[in-house]
GROMACS .gro file of C-alpha atoms in nm:
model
  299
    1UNK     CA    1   4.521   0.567   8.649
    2UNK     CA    2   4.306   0.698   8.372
    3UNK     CA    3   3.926   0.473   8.344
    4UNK     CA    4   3.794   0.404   7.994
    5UNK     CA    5   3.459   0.491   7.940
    6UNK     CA    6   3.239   0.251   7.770
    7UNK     CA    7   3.094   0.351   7.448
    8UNK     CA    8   2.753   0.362   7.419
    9UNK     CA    9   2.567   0.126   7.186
   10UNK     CA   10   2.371   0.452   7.023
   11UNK     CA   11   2.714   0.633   6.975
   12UNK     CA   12   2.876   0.369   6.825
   13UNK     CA   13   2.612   0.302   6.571
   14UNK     CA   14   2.609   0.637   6.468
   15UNK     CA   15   2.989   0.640   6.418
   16UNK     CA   16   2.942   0.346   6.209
   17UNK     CA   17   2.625   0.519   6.002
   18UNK     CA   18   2.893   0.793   5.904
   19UNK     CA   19   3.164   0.542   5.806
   20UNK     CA   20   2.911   0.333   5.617
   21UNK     CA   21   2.808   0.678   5.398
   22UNK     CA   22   3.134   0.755   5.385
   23UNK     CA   23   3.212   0.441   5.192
   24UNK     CA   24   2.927   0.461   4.923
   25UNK     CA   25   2.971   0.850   4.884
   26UNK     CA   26   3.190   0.807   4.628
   27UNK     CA   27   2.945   0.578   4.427
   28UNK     CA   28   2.697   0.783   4.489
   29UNK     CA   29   2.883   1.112   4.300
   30UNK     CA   30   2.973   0.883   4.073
   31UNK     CA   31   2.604   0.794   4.021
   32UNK     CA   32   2.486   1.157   4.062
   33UNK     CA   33   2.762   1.226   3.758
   34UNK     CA   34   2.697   0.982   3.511
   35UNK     CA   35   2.324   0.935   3.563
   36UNK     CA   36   2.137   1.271   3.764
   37UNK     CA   37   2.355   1.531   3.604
   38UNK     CA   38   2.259   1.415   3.189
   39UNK     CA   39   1.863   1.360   3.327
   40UNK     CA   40   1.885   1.718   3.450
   41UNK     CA   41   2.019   1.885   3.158
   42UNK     CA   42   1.785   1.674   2.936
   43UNK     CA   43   1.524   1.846   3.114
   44UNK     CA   44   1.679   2.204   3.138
   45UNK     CA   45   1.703   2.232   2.743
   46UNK     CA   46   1.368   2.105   2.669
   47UNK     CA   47   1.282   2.452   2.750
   48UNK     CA   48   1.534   2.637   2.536
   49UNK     CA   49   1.583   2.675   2.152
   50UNK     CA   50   1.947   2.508   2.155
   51UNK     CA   51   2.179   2.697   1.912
   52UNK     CA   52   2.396   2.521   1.715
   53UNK     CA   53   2.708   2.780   1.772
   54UNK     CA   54   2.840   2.647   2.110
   55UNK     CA   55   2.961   3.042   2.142
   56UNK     CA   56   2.577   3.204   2.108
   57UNK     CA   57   2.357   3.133   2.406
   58UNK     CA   58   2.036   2.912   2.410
   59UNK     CA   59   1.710   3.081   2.406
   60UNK     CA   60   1.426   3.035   2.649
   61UNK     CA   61   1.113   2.921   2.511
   62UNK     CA   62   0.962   2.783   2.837
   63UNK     CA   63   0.679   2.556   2.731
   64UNK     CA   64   0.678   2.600   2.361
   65UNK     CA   65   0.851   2.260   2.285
   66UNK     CA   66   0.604   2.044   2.505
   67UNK     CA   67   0.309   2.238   2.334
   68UNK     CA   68   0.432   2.215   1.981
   69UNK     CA   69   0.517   1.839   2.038
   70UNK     CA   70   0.203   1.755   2.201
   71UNK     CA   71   0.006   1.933   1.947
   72UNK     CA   72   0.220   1.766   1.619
   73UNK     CA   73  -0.001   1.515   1.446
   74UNK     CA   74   0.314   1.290   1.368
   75UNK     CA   75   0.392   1.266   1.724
   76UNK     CA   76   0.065   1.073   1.797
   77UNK     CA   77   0.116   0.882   1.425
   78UNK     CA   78   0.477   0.752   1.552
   79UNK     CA   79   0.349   0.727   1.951
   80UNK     CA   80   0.052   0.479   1.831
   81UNK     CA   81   0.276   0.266   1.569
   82UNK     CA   82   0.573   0.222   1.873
   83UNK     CA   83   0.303   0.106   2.118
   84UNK     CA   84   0.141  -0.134   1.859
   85UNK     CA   85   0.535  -0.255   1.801
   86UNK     CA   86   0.604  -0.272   2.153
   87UNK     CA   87   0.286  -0.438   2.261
   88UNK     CA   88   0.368  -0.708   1.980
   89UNK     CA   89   0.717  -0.807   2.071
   90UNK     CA   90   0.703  -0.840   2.341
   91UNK     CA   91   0.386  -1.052   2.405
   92UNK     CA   92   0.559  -1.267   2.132
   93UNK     CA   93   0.866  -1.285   2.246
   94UNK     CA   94   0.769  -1.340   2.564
   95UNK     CA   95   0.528  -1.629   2.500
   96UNK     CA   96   0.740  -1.766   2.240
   97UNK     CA   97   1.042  -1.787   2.525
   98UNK     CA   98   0.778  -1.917   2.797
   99UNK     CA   99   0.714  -2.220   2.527
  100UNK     CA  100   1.087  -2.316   2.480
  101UNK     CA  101   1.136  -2.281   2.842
  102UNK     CA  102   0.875  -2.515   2.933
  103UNK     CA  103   1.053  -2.769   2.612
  104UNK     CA  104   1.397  -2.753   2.773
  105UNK     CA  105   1.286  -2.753   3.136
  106UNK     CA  106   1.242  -3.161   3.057
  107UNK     CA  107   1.559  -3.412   3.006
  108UNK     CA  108   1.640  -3.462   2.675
  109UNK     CA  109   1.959  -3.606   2.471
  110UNK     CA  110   2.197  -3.314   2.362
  111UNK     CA  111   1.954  -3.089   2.610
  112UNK     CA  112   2.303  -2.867   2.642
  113UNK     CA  113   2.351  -2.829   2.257
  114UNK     CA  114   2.026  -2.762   2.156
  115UNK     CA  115   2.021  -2.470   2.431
  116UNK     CA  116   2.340  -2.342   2.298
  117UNK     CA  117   2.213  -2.303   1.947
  118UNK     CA  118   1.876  -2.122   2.100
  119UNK     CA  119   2.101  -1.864   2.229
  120UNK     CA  120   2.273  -1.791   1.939
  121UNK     CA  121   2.054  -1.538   1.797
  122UNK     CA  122   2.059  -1.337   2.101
  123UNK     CA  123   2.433  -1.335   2.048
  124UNK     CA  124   2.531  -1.270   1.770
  125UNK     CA  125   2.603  -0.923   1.694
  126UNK     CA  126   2.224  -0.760   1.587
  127UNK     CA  127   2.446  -0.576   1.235
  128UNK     CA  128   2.518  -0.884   1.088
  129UNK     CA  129   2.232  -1.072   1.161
  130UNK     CA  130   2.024  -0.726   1.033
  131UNK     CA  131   2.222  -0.786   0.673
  132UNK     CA  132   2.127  -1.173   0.677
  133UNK     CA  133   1.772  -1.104   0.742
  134UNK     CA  134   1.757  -0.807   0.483
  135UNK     CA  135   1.970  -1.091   0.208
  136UNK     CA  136   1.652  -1.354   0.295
  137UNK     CA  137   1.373  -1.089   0.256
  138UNK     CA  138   1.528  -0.928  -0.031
  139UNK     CA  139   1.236  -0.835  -0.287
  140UNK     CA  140   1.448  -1.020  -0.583
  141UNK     CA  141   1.644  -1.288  -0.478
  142UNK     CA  142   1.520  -1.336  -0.169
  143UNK     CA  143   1.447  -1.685   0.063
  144UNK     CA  144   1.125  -1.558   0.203
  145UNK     CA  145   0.963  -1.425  -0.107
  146UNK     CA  146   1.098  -1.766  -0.300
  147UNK     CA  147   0.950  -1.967  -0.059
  148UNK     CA  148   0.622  -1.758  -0.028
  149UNK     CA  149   0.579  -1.694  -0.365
  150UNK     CA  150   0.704  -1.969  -0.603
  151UNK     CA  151   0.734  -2.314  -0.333
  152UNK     CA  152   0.431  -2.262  -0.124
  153UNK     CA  153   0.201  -2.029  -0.360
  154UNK     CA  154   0.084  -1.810  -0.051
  155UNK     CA  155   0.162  -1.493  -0.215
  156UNK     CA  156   0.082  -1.409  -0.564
  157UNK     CA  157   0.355  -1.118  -0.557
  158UNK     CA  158   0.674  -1.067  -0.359
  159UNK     CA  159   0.585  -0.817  -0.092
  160UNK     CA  160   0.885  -0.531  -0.060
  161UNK     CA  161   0.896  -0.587   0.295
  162UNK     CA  162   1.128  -0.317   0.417
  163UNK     CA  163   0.945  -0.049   0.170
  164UNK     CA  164   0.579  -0.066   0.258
  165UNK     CA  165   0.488   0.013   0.594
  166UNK     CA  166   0.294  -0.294   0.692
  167UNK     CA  167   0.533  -0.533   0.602
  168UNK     CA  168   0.810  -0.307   0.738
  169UNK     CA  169   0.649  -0.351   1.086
  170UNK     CA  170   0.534  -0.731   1.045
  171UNK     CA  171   0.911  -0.770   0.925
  172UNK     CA  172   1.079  -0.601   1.190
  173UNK     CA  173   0.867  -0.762   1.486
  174UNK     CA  174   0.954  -1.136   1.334
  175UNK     CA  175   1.275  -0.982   1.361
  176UNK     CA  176   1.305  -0.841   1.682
  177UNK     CA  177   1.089  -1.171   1.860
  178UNK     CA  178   1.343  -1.425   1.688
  179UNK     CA  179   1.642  -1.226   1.815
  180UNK     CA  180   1.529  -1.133   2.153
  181UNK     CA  181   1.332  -1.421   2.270
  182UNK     CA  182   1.633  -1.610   2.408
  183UNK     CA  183   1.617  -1.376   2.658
  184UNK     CA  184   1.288  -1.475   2.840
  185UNK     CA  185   1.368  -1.849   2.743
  186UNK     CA  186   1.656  -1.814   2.946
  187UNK     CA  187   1.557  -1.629   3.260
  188UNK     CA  188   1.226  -1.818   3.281
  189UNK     CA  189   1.384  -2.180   3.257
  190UNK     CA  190   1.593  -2.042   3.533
  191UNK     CA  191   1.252  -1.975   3.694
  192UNK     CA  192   1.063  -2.310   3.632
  193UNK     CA  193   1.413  -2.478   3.776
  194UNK     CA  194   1.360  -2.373   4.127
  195UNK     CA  195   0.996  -2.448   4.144
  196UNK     CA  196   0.948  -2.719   4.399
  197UNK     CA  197   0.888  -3.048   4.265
  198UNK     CA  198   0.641  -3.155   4.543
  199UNK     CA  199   0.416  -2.905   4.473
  200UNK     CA  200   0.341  -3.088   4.111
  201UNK     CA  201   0.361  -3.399   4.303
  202UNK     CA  202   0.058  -3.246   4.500
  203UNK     CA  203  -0.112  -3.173   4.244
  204UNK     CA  204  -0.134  -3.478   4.089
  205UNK     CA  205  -0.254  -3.641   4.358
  206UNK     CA  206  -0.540  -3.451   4.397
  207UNK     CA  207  -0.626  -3.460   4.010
  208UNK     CA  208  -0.490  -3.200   3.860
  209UNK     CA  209  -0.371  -3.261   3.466
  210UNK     CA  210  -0.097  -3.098   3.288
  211UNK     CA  211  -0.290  -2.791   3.203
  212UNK     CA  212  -0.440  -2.720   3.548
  213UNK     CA  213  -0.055  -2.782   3.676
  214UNK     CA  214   0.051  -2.504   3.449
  215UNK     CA  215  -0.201  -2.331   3.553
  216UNK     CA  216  -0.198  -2.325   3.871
  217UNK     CA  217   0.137  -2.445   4.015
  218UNK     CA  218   0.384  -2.309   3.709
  219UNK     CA  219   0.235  -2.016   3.650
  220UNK     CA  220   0.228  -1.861   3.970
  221UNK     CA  221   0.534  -1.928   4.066
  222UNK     CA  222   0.725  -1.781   3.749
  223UNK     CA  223   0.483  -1.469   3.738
  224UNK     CA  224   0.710  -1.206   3.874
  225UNK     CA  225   1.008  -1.334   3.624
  226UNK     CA  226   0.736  -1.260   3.338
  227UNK     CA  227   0.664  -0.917   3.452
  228UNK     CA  228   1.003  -0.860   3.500
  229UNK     CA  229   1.116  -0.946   3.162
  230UNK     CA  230   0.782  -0.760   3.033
  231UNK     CA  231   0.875  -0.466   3.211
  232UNK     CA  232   1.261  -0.452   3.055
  233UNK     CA  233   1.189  -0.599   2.777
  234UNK     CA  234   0.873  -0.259   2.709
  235UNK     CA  235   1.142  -0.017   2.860
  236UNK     CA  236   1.392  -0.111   2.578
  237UNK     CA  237   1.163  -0.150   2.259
  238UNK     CA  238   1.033   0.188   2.347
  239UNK     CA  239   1.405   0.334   2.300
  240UNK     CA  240   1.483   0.111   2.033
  241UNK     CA  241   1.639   0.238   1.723
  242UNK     CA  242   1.990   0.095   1.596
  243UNK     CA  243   1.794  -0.276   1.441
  244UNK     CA  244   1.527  -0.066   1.339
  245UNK     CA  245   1.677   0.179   1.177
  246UNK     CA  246   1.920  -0.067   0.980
  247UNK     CA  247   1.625  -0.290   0.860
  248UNK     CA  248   1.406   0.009   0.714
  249UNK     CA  249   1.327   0.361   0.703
  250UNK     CA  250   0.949   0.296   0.670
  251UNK     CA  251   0.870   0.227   1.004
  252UNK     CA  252   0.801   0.552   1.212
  253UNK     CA  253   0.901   0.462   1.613
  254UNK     CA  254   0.993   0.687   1.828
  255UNK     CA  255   1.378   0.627   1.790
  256UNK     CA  256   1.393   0.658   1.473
  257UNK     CA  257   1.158   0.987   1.497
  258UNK     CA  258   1.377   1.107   1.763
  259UNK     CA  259   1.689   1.043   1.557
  260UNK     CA  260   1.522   1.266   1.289
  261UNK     CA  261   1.457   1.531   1.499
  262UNK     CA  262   1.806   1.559   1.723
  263UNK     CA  263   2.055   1.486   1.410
  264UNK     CA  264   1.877   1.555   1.077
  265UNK     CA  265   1.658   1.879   1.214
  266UNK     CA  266   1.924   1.966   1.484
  267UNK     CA  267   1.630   2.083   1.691
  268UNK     CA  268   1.795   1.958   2.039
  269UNK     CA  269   1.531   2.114   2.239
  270UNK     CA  270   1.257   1.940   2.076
  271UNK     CA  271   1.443   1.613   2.120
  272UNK     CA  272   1.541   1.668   2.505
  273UNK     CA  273   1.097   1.733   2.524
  274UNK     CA  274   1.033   1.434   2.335
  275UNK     CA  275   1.293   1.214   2.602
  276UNK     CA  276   1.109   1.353   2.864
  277UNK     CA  277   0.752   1.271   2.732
  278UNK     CA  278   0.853   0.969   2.661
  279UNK     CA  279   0.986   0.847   3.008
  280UNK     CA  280   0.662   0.988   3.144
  281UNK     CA  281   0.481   0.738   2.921
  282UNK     CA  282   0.686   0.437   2.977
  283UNK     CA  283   0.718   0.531   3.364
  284UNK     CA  284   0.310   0.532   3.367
  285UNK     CA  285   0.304   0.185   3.195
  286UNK     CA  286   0.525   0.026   3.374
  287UNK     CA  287   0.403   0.124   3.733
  288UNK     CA  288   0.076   0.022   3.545
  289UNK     CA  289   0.188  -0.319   3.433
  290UNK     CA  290   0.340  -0.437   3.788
  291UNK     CA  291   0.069  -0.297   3.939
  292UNK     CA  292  -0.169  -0.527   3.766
  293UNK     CA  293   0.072  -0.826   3.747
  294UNK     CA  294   0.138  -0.856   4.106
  295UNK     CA  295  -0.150  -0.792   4.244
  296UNK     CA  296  -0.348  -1.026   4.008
  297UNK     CA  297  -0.081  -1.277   4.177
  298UNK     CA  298  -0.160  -1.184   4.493
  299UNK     CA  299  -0.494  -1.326   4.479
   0.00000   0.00000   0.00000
């Protein structure tokens, strides 16, 4: 009569470390695929001269992109005006969504309604709302320039604001915080809805008014949801292109500068460089940002 061994605890939990890699490997290709394999090649022909042909081979250059780009004038011109846009939409947006947050976080009649037409420009499809804002700020005809010029008598001239580049920029930020700001309404109501209610109840026993409450209670509590939405929110206005783009072709940002360079100067090497410059900037501020954010929290 054959005896069964017992298995021992460290065998089995090595058997089930192999099935358990077994199970994600195929995400994990599938991950490596999609997402390592285009970051690599990115990379790789930043140091070639692409060719056009698909049948002539690619030239190495090694470094010559990187030094051309970092030496280019323009590059620092379009770096500085996509930080400036950045920095402004989203401290607007986000403050702006913090505000209507803190509105709807309080019962109100037709609470539901009025959050449902919030949302609505975050949507809608960005083309057509991109046509509807470029109808109201049209130079002739135009809502805005009505309103600024011939109601209110704030403006002594209609401003072309998709033609200059200062009202190109203050345009497309108005833009971009009015579309985008239901966004950081909605995750930070969600936020402010699982604070504890005793700890406001605390604090007004000992003293504290509505501002110290926000201050001290609210605001700690939903920090991390604001640097999260901060740190998406920087990661895709530093890509951004397709709103842009459509509203003007004044405003020099990075996408629309690496647009140039890929599909109107065909230089694909240049453009893989300027990808990888670029995530090396946003990487930096980012770390940066949550670095300060939650340690500033902390204490």
């Amino acid at each position: 009569m054959k005896r069964w061994k017992k298995k021992s605890p460290l065998t089995m939990k090595k058997k089930e470390s192999i099935l358990g890699f077994l199970l994600i490997l195929p995400v994990i290709l599938l991950i490596a695929f999609v997402v390592l394999y285009p970051i690599i090649y990115n990379v790789k022909i930043s140091f070639f001269d692409v060719a056009l042909n698909p049948n002539k081979p690619d030239i190495f250059i090694g470094w010559e992109n990187y030094i051309d780009l970092l030496t280019d004038k323009e590059f620092y011109k379009v770096l500085v005006v996509t930080i400036l846009f950045v920095a402004a939409t989203v401290i607007l947006s986000t403050a702006l969504g913090l505000g209507v947050a803190l509105l709807f976080n309080r019962k109100f009649r037709f609470r539901g309604a009025a959050r449902a037409l919030v949302m609505l420009s975050f949507v809608t499809p960005a083309v057509s709302l991109v046509y509807v804002w470029k109808y109201m700020f049209n130079g002739l005809y135009g809502i805005v320039n009505y309103a600024l010029v011939d109601v209110l008598h704030i403006l002594e001239t209609a401003p072309a604001w998709f033609d200059n580049i200062v009202f190109a920029f203050i345009s497309v930020v108005i833009f971009d915080t009015w579309r985008l700001y239901p966004y950081a309404f909605m995750t930070i109501l969600a936020a402010l809805q699982t604070i504890d209610t005793s700890l406001y109840e605390a604090a007004k026993i000992d003293g504290a008014g509505a501002w110290a409450r926000f201050r001290y209670v609210t605001l700690p509590e939903i920090m991390p949801t604001i640097a999260t939405i901060a740190t998406l929110r920087m990661i895709w206005n530093f890509y951004k292109f397709d709103e842009i783009y459509l509203l003007t072709q004044q405003l020099p940002v990075i996408g629309v500068y690496l647009y140039k360079t890929s599909f109107a100067s065909n230089d694909f090497g240049m453009a893989a460089a300027i990808t990888v410059i670029l995530f090396v900037i946003v990487m930096s501020l980012v770390f940066l940002l949550r670095k300060v954010v939650f340690k500033k929290n902390e204490t």
